Every structure is written in structure tokens, then in C-alpha cells.
Amino acid sequence: ADDKYTDKYDKINLQEILENKRLLESYMDCVLGKGKCTPEGKELKDHLQEALETGCEKRTEAQEKGAETSIDYLIKNELEIWKELTAHFDPDGKWRKKYEDRAKAKGIVIPE
């Protein structure tokens, strides 16, 4: 359906990307406009702002789980990357609190 994001990349191994610093930084450079993008990185970059602002209303179930996994992982293990992403996509902090509160509810401690 046109009202959903493509599910073409729903089977991508997110853990592999998140746990590989080189891969993770490559994706971050892509979405932040600082580096080249793979096709799946470009797809993420093209929709990340809208997804953040709408609470991912066009996402598939796999994308929703992937977003939660990614956000939780970044907050817990890559706080500097999380801060850079939120500064870029959410400079006013409108949405960051919602995602950080959800992570805290899961027991993830967010250092100040």
C-alpha cells in the first residue's frame, strides 16, 4: 500500500549493523548527510525525519520493532551517536523525550 514504507529492507540484520562500529558509523554518516549511502541507508535517510515526527505511522511491524531495537541500542550503547542523531533530526527535543522515556521504562539507564 502507498501509505506504508517499503518493506524491501525489513529482513535486514539490524543487530549486525548496530554491533559493528564501522557499519553503524557508515549508516550514521549517510543519514546525517556526511557520507555515502547504501540503498537501504538512503531509504532510511529519506524517511527518518517524517517517521520521527509521525511516530512512524507508515511503518510495517518489522520496522516498528527495528526502530525500537535501534533506539534502545543507541541510547544504551552509543549515546554519543544517539545525541548526534537527535540534535540533527530533533533539535528542539520534541520527540526525543518520548523515545528516551520509553527506553527508561524498559530499564535502560540514560547517563546525563
Coordinates of C-alpha atoms in Angstrom, one line a residue:
A1 CA 0.0 0.0 0.0
D2 CA 1.1 3.5 -0.7
D3 CA 0.5 4.6 2.9
K4 CA 3.3 2.3 4.2
Y5 CA 7.1 2.5 3.8
T6 CA 8.6 -0.1 1.6
D7 CA 9.2 -3.5 3.3
K8 CA 12.1 -4.2 0.9
Y9 CA 14.6 -4.0 3.8
D10 CA 12.6 -5.4 6.6
K11 CA 14.7 -8.5 6.8
I12 CA 18.0 -6.6 7.2
N13 CA 20.1 -7.8 10.2
L14 CA 19.9 -4.8 12.5
Q15 CA 22.0 -6.4 15.3
E16 CA 24.8 -6.9 12.8
I17 CA 24.8 -3.2 11.9
L18 CA 24.3 -2.0 15.4
E19 CA 27.1 -4.1 16.9
N20 CA 29.6 -3.3 14.1
K21 CA 31.0 0.2 14.8
R22 CA 32.3 0.6 11.2
L23 CA 28.9 -0.3 9.7
L24 CA 27.0 1.7 12.3
E25 CA 29.1 4.8 11.7
S26 CA 28.7 4.4 7.9
Y27 CA 24.9 4.4 8.3
M28 CA 25.0 7.4 10.6
D29 CA 27.2 9.3 8.2
C30 CA 24.6 8.6 5.5
V31 CA 21.6 9.7 7.4
L32 CA 23.4 12.8 8.7
G33 CA 24.4 13.7 5.2
K34 CA 28.2 13.3 5.9
G35 CA 28.8 10.2 3.8
K36 CA 27.8 7.9 1.0
C37 CA 24.6 5.9 1.3
T38 CA 23.8 2.3 0.6
P39 CA 20.3 1.8 -1.0
E40 CA 18.9 0.8 2.4
G41 CA 20.7 3.7 4.1
K42 CA 19.2 6.1 1.5
E43 CA 15.7 4.7 2.2
L44 CA 16.3 5.3 5.9
K45 CA 17.6 8.8 5.3
D46 CA 14.7 9.7 3.1
H47 CA 12.0 8.8 5.7
L48 CA 13.7 9.2 9.1
Q49 CA 12.5 12.8 9.7
E50 CA 8.9 12.0 8.8
A51 CA 8.9 8.8 10.7
L52 CA 10.2 10.6 13.8
E53 CA 7.6 13.3 13.5
T54 CA 4.7 11.0 12.9
G55 CA 5.6 8.3 15.4
C56 CA 6.4 6.0 12.4
E57 CA 2.7 5.8 11.4
K58 CA 3.7 4.4 8.0
R59 CA 5.9 1.7 9.3
T60 CA 5.5 -2.1 9.0
E61 CA 5.5 -4.2 12.1
A62 CA 9.1 -5.2 11.4
Q63 CA 10.1 -1.6 11.0
E64 CA 8.5 -0.7 14.3
K65 CA 10.4 -3.4 16.1
G66 CA 13.6 -2.4 14.3
A67 CA 13.2 1.2 15.3
E68 CA 12.7 0.3 18.9
T69 CA 15.7 -2.1 18.9
S70 CA 17.8 0.6 17.2
I71 CA 16.8 3.4 19.5
D72 CA 17.2 1.3 22.6
Y73 CA 20.6 0.1 21.5
L74 CA 21.9 3.6 20.6
I75 CA 20.7 5.0 24.0
K76 CA 22.2 2.2 25.9
N77 CA 25.5 1.6 24.0
E78 CA 26.1 4.5 21.6
L79 CA 24.9 7.6 23.5
E80 CA 27.1 10.0 21.5
I81 CA 25.6 8.7 18.2
W82 CA 22.1 9.0 19.7
K83 CA 22.8 12.6 20.8
E84 CA 24.1 13.4 17.3
L85 CA 21.1 12.0 15.7
T86 CA 18.6 13.7 18.0
A87 CA 20.5 17.0 17.6
H88 CA 20.2 16.7 13.8
F89 CA 16.6 15.4 13.5
D90 CA 15.1 16.8 16.7
P91 CA 16.9 20.0 17.6
D92 CA 14.0 21.2 19.8
G93 CA 13.8 17.9 21.6
K94 CA 10.1 17.5 20.8
W95 CA 10.3 13.7 20.2
R96 CA 13.5 12.7 21.9
K97 CA 11.9 12.7 25.4
K98 CA 9.2 10.2 24.2
Y99 CA 11.7 7.7 23.0
E100 CA 14.0 8.2 26.0
D101 CA 11.1 7.8 28.4
R102 CA 10.2 4.5 26.6
A103 CA 13.8 3.3 27.0
K104 CA 13.8 4.2 30.7
A105 CA 10.6 2.3 31.2
K106 CA 12.4 -0.8 29.8
G107 CA 15.2 -0.2 32.4
I108 CA 17.7 1.4 30.2
V109 CA 19.7 4.0 32.1
I110 CA 20.5 7.2 30.3
P111 CA 23.6 9.0 31.6
E112 CA 23.2 12.8 31.8

